Coordinates of C-alpha atoms in Angstrom, one line a residue:
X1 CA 72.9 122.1 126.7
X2 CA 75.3 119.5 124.9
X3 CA 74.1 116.0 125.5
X4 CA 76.9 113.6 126.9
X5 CA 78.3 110.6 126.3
X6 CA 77.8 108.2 128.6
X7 CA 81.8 107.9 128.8
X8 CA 82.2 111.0 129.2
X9 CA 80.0 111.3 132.3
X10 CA 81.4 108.2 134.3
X11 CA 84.7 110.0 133.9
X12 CA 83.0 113.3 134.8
X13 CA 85.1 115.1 137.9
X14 CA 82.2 117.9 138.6
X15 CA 79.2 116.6 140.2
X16 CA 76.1 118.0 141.0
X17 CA 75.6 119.9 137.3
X18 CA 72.4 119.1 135.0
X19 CA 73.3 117.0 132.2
X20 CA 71.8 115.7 129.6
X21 CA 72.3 111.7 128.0
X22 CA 70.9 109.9 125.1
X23 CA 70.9 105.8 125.3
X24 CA 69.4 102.4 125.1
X25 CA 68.1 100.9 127.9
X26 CA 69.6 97.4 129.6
X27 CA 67.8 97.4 132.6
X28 CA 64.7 99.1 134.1
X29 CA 64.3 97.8 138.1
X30 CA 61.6 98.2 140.4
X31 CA 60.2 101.0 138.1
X32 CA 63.2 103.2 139.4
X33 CA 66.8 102.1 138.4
X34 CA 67.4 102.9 134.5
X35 CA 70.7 100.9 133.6
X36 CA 71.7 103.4 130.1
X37 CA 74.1 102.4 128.0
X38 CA 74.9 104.5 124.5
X39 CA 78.0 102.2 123.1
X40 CA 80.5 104.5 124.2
X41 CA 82.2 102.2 126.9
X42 CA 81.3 98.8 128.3
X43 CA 79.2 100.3 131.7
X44 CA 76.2 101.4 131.7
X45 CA 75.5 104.6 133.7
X46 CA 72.4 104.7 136.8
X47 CA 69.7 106.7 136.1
X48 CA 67.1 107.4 139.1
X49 CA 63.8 107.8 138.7
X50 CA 61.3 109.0 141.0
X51 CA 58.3 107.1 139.9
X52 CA 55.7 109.1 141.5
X53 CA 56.7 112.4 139.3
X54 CA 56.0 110.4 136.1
X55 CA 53.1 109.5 134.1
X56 CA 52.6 105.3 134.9
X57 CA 52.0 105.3 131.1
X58 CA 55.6 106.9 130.3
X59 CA 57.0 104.5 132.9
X60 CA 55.5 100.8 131.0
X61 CA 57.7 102.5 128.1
X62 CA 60.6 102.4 129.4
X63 CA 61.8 98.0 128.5
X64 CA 65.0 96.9 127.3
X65 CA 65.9 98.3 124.3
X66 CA 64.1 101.0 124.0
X67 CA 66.1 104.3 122.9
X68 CA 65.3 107.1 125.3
X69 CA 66.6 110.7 126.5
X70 CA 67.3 111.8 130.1
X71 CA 68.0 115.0 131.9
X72 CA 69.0 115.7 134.9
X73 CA 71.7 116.0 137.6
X74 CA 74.3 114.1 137.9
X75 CA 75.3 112.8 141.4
X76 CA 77.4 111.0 143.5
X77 CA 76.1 107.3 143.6
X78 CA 74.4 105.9 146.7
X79 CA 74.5 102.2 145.4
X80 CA 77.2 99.9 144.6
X81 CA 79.3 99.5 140.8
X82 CA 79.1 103.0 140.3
X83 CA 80.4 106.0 141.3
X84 CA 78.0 108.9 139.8
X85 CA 74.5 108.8 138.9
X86 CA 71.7 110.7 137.3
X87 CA 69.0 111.9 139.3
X88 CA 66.7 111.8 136.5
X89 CA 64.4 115.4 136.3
X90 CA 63.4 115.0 132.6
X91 CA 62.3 111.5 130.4
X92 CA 61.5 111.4 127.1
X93 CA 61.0 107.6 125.0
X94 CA 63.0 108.5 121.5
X95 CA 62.1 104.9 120.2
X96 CA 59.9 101.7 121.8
X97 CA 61.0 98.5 122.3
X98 CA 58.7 95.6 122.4
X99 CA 59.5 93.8 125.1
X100 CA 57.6 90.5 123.6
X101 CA 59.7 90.6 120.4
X102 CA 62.8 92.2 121.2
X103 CA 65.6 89.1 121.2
X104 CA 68.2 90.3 123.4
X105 CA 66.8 90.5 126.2
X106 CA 69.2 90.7 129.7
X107 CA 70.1 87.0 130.4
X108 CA 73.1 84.7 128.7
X109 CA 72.3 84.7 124.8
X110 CA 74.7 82.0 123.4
X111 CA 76.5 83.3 120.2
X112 CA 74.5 81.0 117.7
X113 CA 71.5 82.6 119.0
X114 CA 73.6 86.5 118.7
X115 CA 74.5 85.3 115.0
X116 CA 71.1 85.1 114.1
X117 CA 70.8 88.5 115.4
X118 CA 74.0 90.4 114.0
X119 CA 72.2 93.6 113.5
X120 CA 71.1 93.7 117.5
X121 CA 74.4 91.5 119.0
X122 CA 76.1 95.0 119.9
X123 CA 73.7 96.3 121.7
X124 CA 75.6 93.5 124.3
X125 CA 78.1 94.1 126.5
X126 CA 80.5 91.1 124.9
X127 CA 80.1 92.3 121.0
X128 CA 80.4 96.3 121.6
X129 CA 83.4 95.4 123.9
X130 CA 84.5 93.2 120.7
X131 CA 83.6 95.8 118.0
X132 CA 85.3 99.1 119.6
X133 CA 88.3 96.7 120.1
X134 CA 88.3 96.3 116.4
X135 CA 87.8 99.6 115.9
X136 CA 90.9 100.3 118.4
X137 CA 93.4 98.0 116.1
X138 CA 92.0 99.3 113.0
X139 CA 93.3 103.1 113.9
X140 CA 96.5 101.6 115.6
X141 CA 97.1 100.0 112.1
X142 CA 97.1 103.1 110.7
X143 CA 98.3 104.9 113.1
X144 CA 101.9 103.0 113.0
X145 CA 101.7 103.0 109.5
X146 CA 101.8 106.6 108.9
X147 CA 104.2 107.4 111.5
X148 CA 106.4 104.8 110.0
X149 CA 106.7 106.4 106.2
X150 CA 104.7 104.2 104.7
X151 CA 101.6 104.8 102.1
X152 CA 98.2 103.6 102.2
X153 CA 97.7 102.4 98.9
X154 CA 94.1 101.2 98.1
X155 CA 94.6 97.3 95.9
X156 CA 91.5 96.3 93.6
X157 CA 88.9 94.3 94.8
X158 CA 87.8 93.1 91.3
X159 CA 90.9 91.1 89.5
X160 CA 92.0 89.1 86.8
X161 CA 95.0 87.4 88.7
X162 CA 95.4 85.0 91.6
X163 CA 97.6 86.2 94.0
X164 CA 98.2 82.5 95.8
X165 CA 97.6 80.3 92.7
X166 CA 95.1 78.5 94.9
X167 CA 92.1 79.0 92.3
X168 CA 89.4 79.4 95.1
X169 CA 88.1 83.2 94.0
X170 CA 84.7 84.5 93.5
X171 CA 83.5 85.1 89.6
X172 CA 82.7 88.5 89.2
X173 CA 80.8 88.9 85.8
X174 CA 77.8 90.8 84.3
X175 CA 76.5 87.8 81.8
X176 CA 73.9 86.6 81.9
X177 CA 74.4 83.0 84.3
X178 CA 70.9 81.6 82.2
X179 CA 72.2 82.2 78.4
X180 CA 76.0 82.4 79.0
X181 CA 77.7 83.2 75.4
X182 CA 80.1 80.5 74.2
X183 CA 82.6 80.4 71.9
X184 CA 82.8 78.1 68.8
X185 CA 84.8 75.3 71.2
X186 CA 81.7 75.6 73.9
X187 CA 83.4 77.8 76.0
X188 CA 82.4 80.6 78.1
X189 CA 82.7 83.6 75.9
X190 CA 84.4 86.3 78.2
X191 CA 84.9 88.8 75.3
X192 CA 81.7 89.7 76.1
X193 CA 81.7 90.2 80.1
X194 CA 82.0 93.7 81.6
X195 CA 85.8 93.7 81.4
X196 CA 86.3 91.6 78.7
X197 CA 88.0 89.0 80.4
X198 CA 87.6 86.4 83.2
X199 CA 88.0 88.5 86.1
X200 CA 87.1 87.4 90.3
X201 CA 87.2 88.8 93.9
X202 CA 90.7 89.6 95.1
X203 CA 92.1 87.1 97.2
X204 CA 94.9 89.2 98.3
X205 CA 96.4 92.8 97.3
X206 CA 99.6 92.3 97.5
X207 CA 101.4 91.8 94.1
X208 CA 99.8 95.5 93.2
X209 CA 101.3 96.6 96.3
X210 CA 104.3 95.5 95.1
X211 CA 104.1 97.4 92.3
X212 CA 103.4 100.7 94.5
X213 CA 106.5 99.4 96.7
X214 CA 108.8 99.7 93.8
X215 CA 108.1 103.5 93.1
X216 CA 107.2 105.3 96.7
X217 CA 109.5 102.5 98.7
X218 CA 106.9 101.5 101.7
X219 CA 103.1 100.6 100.8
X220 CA 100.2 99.0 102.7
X221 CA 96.8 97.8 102.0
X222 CA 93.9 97.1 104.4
X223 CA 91.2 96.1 102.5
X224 CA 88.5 93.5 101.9
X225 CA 90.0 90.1 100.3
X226 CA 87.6 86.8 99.2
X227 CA 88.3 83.1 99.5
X228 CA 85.7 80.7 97.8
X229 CA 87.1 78.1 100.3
X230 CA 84.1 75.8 101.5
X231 CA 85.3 75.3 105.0
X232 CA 82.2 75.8 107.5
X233 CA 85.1 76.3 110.6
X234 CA 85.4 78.5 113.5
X235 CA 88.6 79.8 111.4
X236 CA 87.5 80.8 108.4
X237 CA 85.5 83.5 106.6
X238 CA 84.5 83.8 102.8
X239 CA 85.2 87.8 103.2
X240 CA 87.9 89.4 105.7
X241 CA 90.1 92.1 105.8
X242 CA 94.1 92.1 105.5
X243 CA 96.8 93.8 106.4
X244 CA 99.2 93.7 103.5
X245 CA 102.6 96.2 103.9
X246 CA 105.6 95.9 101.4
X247 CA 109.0 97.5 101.5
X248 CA 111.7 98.1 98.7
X249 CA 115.3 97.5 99.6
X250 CA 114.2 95.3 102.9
X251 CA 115.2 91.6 103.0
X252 CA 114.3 89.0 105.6
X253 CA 115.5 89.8 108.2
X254 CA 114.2 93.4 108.0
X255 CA 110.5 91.9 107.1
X256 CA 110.7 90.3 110.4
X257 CA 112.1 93.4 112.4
X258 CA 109.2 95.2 111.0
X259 CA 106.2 92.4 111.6
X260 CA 107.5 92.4 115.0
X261 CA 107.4 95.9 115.7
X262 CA 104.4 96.2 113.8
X263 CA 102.5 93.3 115.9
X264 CA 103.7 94.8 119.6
X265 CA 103.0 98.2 118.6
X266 CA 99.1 97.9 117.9
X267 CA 98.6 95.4 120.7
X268 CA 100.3 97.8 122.8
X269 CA 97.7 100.5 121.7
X270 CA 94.6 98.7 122.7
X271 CA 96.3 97.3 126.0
X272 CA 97.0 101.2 127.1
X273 CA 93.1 102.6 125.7
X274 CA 90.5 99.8 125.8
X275 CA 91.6 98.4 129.1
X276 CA 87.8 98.3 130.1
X277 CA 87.1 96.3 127.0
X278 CA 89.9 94.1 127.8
X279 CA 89.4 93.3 131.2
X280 CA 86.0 92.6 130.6
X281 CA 86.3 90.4 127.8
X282 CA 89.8 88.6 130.2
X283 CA 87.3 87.9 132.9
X284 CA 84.3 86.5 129.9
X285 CA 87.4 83.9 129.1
X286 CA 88.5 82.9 132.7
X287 CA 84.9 82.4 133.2
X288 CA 84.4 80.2 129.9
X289 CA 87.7 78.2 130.9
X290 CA 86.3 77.0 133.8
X291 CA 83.7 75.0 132.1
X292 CA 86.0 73.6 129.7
X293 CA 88.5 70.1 130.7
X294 CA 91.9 71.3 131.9
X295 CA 93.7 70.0 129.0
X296 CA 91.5 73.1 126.7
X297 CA 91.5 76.0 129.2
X298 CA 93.9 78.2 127.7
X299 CA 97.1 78.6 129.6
X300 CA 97.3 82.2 130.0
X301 CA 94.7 84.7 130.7
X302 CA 93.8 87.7 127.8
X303 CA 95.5 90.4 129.0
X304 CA 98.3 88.0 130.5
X305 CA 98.4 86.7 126.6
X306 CA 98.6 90.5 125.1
X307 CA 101.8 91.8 127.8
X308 CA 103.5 88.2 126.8
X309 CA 103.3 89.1 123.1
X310 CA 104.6 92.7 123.6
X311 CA 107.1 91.9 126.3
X312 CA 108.9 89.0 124.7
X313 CA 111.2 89.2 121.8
X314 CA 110.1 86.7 119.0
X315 CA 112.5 84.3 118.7
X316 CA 114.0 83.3 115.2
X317 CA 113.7 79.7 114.6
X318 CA 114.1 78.1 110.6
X319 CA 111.9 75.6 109.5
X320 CA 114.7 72.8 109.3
X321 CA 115.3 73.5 113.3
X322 CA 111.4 73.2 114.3
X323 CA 111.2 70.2 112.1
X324 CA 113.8 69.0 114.4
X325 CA 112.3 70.3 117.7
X326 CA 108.9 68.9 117.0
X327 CA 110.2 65.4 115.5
X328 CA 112.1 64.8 118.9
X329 CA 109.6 66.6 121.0
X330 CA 107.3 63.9 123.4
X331 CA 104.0 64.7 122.4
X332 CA 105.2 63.6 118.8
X333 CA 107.1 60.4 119.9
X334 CA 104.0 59.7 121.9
X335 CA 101.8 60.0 119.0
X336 CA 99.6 63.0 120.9
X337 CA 99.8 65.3 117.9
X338 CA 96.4 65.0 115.8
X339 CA 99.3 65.2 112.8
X340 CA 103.0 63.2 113.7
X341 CA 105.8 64.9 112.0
X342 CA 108.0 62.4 110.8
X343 CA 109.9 64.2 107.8
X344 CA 111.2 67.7 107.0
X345 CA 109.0 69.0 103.9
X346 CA 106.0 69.0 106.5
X347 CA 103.0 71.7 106.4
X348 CA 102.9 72.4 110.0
X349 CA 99.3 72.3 111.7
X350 CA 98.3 74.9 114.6
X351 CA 99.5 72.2 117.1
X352 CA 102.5 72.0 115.8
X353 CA 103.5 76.3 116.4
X354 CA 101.1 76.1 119.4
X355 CA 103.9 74.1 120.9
X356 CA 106.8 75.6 119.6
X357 CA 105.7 78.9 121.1
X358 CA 103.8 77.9 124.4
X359 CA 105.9 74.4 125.4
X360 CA 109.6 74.5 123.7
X361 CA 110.3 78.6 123.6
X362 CA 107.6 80.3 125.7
X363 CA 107.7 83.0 123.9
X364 CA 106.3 84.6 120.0
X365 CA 108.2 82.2 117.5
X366 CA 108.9 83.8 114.0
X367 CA 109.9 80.5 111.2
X368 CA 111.9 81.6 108.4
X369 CA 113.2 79.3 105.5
X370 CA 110.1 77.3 104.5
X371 CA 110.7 74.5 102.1
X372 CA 109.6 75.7 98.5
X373 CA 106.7 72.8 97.4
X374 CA 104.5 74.4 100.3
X375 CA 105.0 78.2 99.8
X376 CA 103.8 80.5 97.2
X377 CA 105.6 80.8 94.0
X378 CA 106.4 84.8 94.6
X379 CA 108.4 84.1 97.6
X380 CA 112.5 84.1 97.0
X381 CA 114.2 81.0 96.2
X382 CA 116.9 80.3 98.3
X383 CA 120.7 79.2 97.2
X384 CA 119.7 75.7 98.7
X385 CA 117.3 75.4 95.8
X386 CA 115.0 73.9 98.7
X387 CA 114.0 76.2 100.6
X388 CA 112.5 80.0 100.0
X389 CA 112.4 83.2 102.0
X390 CA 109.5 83.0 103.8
X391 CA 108.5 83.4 107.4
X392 CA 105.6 83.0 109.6
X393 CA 104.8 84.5 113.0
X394 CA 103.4 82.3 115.7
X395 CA 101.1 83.2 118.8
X396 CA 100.4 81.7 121.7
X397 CA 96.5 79.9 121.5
X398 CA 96.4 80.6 117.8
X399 CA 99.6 79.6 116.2
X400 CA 100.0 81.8 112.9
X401 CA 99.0 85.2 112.7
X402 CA 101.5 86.7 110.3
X403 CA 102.7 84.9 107.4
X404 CA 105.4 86.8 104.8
X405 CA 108.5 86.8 102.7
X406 CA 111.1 88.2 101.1
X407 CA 109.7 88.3 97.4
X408 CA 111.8 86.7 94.2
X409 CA 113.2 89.8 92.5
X410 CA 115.1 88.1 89.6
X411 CA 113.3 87.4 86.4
X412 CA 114.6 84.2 85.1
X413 CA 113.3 82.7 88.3
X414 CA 110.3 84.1 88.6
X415 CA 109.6 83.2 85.1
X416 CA 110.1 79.7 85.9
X417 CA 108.7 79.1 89.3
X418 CA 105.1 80.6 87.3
X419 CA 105.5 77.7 84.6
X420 CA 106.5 75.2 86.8
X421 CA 102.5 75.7 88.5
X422 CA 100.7 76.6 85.3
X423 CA 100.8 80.4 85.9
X424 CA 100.8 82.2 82.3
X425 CA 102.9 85.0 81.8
X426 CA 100.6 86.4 79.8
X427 CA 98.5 87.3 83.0
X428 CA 101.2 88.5 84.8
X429 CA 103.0 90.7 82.6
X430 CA 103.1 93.9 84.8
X431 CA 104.2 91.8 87.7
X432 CA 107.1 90.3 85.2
X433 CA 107.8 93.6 84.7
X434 CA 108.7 94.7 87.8
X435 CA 112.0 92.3 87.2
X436 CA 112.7 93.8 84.3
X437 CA 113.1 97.7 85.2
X438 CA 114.5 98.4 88.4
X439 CA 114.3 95.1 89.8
X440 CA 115.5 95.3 93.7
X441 CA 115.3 93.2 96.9
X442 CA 111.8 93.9 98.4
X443 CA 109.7 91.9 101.2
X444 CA 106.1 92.3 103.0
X445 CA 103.7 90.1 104.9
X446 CA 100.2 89.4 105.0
X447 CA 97.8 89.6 108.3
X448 CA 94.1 88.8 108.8
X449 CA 92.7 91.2 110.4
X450 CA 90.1 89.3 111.7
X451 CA 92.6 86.6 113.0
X452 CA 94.2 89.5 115.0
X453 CA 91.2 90.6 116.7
X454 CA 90.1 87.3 118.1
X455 CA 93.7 87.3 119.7
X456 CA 93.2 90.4 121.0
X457 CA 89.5 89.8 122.1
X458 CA 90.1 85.9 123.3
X459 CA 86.9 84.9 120.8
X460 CA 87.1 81.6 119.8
X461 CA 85.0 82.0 116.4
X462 CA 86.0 83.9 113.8
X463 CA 82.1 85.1 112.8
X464 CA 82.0 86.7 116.4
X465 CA 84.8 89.5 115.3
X466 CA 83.3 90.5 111.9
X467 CA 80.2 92.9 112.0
X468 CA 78.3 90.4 109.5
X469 CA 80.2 87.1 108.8
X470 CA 80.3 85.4 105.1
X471 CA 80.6 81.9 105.5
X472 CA 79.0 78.8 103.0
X473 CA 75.7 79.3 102.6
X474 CA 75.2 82.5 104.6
X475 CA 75.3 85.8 103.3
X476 CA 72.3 87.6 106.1
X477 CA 72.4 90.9 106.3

């Protein structure tokens, strides 16, 4: 006999037939009701034991956690939350759980605590809801990419360039740290490293996916990128994933057609297959809101979030408009924004887009036409000399999520928006290049994946979406 899942036995149709189940257990009550639960979905399944047909010693074995084997017939249930049971026949105890060490034990665990305890937080209903969500947007990622045209092209982790020019990478190097060879000015002597240059941890995969883009047309990474950015928030991470698609022959406007499709399409996925997951994890928030003030409950619910992302077109808004909008706006003549916005050329905060998409449109916003000085110098200057072809998607509770451009194809440009921030040619030669032989219109975005699944999940803390979170001074696990 083929042991079940325990998924595949709460949606089982034929009842009274032997089955067989492999889990951990959540709860074991009055020596007779085994709550199982193998990861497979957020409910545990009953298991019934009758007491007196089993060694006492077997029993005292049976504690939260432990990983045991069952057999026996699967009925319809006599208590309440569940409509089949097992009428347990057969118990064995695969692997013992000390109930005197074992930390997650079945009361409230507070996430700090769960942090501490990454390698057991799953075995909870909040993080296995969390992680098969993740696991749900990861294949519908792929799954609209591949139905779409587009290639999955694998960017380096290990690099010599800096995508954003922001300088805040990871050193990758095989000297030694203690005896680092110098040069004759007292410099470190990189002839000598592994690659025989200075080389760090990606920070983004995109400009070699451009370089795919302009031979097979439509790329996309998802891969691991680095930021050596010391900021100990509930919004960052040292390591995360991103979501990085380019297209030849697409301008703006199309690179917002597809981010927009894109977006609705995988939340769509997880609202139609994870809808346990979800509505678990919408009730965890409503029930978090109510602690918090009114003015920080969130003003829709999960799920009510997820339909008003997929059933709303994004409006279309330029940056010179919601500089406009927000500069005229009350909470900004009444000084309530943590950041007033009193000239255009502003980098707007989260509070800013929060508003423009929850207050002023009520629906997804998508910014286009950034001014120049605060976007990144691959981005396409625009006839205005001002402004460049950028745009960013907002969401409703977390502001950006999607941030992308149409990239500058013409050399001369290119050439001189590197020099005008210290950016060598030298370093950037194949990208250069790319201007030089077939040069074309071509745009793509960027998306953290991780930023995704705490809107889809309603987390608050970017660590609690991530299997093992990197932040400043933690690397456990």
């Amino acid at each position: 006999m083929q042991s079940k899942t325990v998924s595949d036995l709460l949606n089982q149709d034929i009842l009274l037939q032997e089955v067989e189940v492999k889990g951990w257990v959540r709860t074991f009550r009055a020596n007779r009701f085994i709550a199982l639960n193998d990861g497979s979905t957020i409910n545990n399944i009953q298991c019934v034991v009758d007491f007196e047909n089993f060694d006492e010693a077997l029993l005292k074995r049976i504690t939260t956690g432990a990983a045991i084997y069952i057999k026996g017939d699967l009925v319809e249930s006599q208590g309440k939350g569940q409509t089949v049971e097992i009428q347990v026949k057969e118990l064995d105890v695969l692997g013992d759980s000390d109930p005197e060490t074992y930390p997650i034990q079945p009361k409230k665990h507070s996430f700090e605590f769960l942090r501490e305890n990454a390698h057991l937080r799953t075995r909870t209903s909040t993080f296995s809801a969390v992680m098969r969500l993740r696991s749900a947007l990861s294949f519908a990622i792929h799954k609209y990419f591949n139905e779409n045209g587009f290639y999955y092209m694998h960017a380096p982790i290990i690099t010599g360039s800096d995508a954003e020019g922001a300088g805040e990478m990871f050193q990758v190097t095989s000297l030694n740290v203690a005896d680092t060879p110098k040069t004759d000015d007292g410099k470190i002597d990189y002839t000598q490293d592994f690659f025989g240059k200075e080389t760090n941890l990606t920070v983004s995969g995109q400009l070699e996916a451009e370089t795919y883009a302009m031979s097979l047309g439509k790329v996309y990474t998802f891969g691991p990128t680095f930021r050596a950015e010391n900021s100990n928030t509930s919004r960052h991470l040292a390591e995360f994933w991103m979501i990085e698609p380019e297209v030849a022959f697409m301008d703006l406007a199309g690179n917002m057609d597809l981010a927009e499709d894109f977006l609705k399409s995988v939340i769509n996925y997880v609202l139609e297959n994870n809808k346990e997951d979800l509505e678990f994890l919408d009730k965890r928030l409503a029930e978090e809101d109510k602690k918090k003030p009114q003015v920080e409950r969130s003003p829709m619910g999960l799920i009510e979030k997820l339909n008003f992302v997929i059933e709303n077109n994004f409006k279309r808004v330029s940056y010179t408009e919601a500089i406009d909008i927000l500069r005229n706006s009350k909470p900004n003549k009444k000084k309530k924004f943590k950041y007033i916005i009193d000239e255009w050329g502003a980098d707007l905060q989260s509070e800013h887009e929060r508003f423009l998409v929850e207050k002023h449109f009520k629906c997804p916003v998508i910014l286009f036409d950034y001014p120049a000085n605060i976007k990144a110098f691959y981005m396409r200057l625009n006839d205005d000399g001002k402004t460049v072809r950028a745009m960013d998607i907002l969401f409703p509770g977390i502001g950006e999520i999607v941030g992308g451009a149409q990239r500058e194809e013409r050399l001369e440009v290119l050439k001189e928006k590197m020099a005008a921030i210290d950016i060598p040619e030298k370093d950037l030669w194949w990208y250069l290049d790319l201007r030089k032989f077939g040069t074309a219109v071509h745009s793509g975005f960027g998306l953290g994946f991780e930023r995704l699944v705490m809107f889809a999940t309603g987390m608050s803390n970017i660590r609690d979406v991530i299997p093992f979170p990197r932040t400043p001074q933690n690397a456990e696990f």
